[in-house]
Amino acid sequence: MKKFLVVAMLLLCIMSLAAVTIAQDEGYTIAFVPGVNPDPFYITMSTGVNQAAADMGVTVIQQDPERFDVTVSVPIIEALIARGDIDALVTAPNDREQSIPVLQEAHDAGIPVITVDTFIGDGNYADGEVTFPISYIGSDNVQGGFIACSALADQLGEGAQIYIQNVRPGISTTDQREEGCLAAAEARGLEVVRVDYNENSADTAQQQTAAVLQANPEIAGMFATNTFGALGAGTAIQNAGLQGAIEVALFDASEENIGFLNDGIVSLVIAQKPADMGYLGVAMAVAYLDGVGSIPARIGTGYAVITADNVGDPEVARFIYTSNTSDAAPALDSSYNLAFVPGVNPDPFYITMSRGVYAAAARFGINVIQQDPERFDVTVSAPIIEALVARGDIDALVTAPNDREQSIPVLQEAHDAGIPVLTVDTFIGDGNYADGEVTFPLTYIGSDNVQGGYIACSALADQLGEGAQIYIQNVRPGISTTDQREEGCLAAAEARGLVVVRVDYNENSADTAQQQTAAVLQANPEIAGMFATNTFGALGAGTAIQNAGLEGAVEVALFDASEENIGFLNDGIVSLVIAQKPADMGYLGVVAQIANLRGVTSMPARVPTGYAVINAENVGDPDVARFIYTGN
Ligand code: T6T
């Protein structure tokens, strides 16, 4: 009786912790501090910031440094921290080193920090010099500089002399553009005659450019690394009547720079996507505050490379920056229908995922139409999706496809009917939606399942040592996630000298898994470990081991942190439970769909959601226990 009470209390405790995984607060206040303003780049960024804030129902406080200068931005950020009512900070730091202390101060005051456009440290917030910011959302600037100066090399040929107009050393973005340009120059045999720094002043850039071009008439090309350098450079070339005589590549698609392109003064303008940076900066801050832990540490936002040939194309021209702030479009409402088709239900994994979907939907004020396949089977899910497409009122589809190949046609049908598709948990094709077998889905949000299988079977190897025999309980070949977990486990077994005696497939039936496990363990008493690749296999395996009284005699690693599986852990029947983050998948799936609707093209094609690895030692830690799935 006492044991029952303890277990019941533990379960209650676990359920209430899990219920707050996505903790929603109606009125977050997000501070937005751009690099400088007025600047068309940051004005365009603020349109994205304001749109995301309108969509997600949060307040933005924007404070603009009047110079791109850490001595100006630091007091602004300090004052924001001192207010005491800021929930998150989205900012473009002015200096990769000197901006660190004030952002650390914000972080230490409990304000999560996201940097947009520029970064601090080495920009690797996953495991680099500075890791406290949640994410760095911005262009790949080395690549941008490389594109610009490769284009100059294409036009000018080897041996040509070029000049670089830059801002100031210490700014992450423009430092990297110079680095990318120098790398292209080296690779293509261009000679970089000089680099000048204009302190973000178009006037200075103009004077410097005029002087350098006059003193070095053999210079045949130039690269200006941002809006103001570009403006000064373009004006100097125009004044000197050098249009056409000097090839010019400019960073930043301000209206003035596009004017230079239209007038034949410059040949290439590289447009960044500041509105995407702003939108995703706020959306990720809100997601984080709502309890989503799987925010990518880096989101690369890409470019539109604008030339005289494509500037008239609306798909390209939409990336030209604006110099006027404008009102955000009104937030969505319940007339926006997002269809959510999980892999199967009831299943604690997908029930937990749907909590994330509904939390995000509530944030955006949209309607969710959830339809559950009663089996994890494409013959069940395909007609459900067909019927959704036939309704004609579905605006977006978030789904966990049942089969990597057989689910393709019905999802292609949805896509062709104009419904943006994204997949959560499972993928279709090879899962590489950027340039793989199937590229129409927007993004694939889910665990790195090869890694998950590898973690599970490495843990078995740690406990059992080389030569031990193990058994794998899997679902059915063709399911992307469980295929990959098996693959990861086999790789770990190979690396660590485990012998995989057998793999069984249970068709997602806990009963079948239980019977198979019981039979295999009886027939092979030398099996010392097993890995079950999902909730139902795990449930069956745990029950079989319990019934056979083998607790402790067979080491067991399970995928999926259902309450039952955590029960097995607490009872000493299994030693490791790998919790995925289904609520994160659901929440971010909705965010990616609405961002896409708002014209954001920079949501990564793949968002890995990570794991919590749960064992007897950490299961009591609320920070771990919050990843236990819920059954309702
Ligand atoms: O080029 C952008 C931005 O990426 C850079 O960090 C600073 O200059 C701009 O704001 C353009 O003026």
XYZ file of C-alpha atoms in Angstrom, residues 510-511 513-515 517-518 521 530 532 535-551 556 558 564-565 567-568 573-574:
35
model
C 3.022 -3.685 -27.201
C 1.457 -7.166 -27.055
C 6.632 -6.799 -28.552
C 5.958 -8.535 -25.246
C 5.474 -11.965 -26.869
C 10.720 -10.391 -26.218
C 9.573 -13.218 -23.937
C 14.897 -14.069 -24.048
C 18.195 -5.020 -25.160
C 13.511 -1.020 -27.698
C 7.010 3.630 -26.837
C 5.112 0.432 -27.668
C 8.144 -1.817 -28.160
C 9.449 -0.435 -24.876
C 6.197 -1.133 -23.061
C 6.086 -4.709 -24.366
C 9.747 -5.325 -23.613
C 9.483 -3.920 -20.090
C 6.422 -6.047 -19.343
C 8.085 -9.211 -20.709
C 11.175 -8.642 -18.579
C 9.074 -7.954 -15.500
C 6.975 -11.095 -16.074
C 10.088 -13.213 -16.566
C 11.567 -11.805 -13.329
C 14.636 -10.705 -15.298
C 14.928 -7.230 -13.801
C 17.503 -2.382 -21.009
C 14.264 2.267 -24.050
C 4.850 3.481 -18.119
C 8.466 3.439 -19.285
C 7.664 3.385 -14.173
C 9.940 0.587 -15.447
C 13.458 -2.990 -14.779
C 15.203 -0.690 -17.249
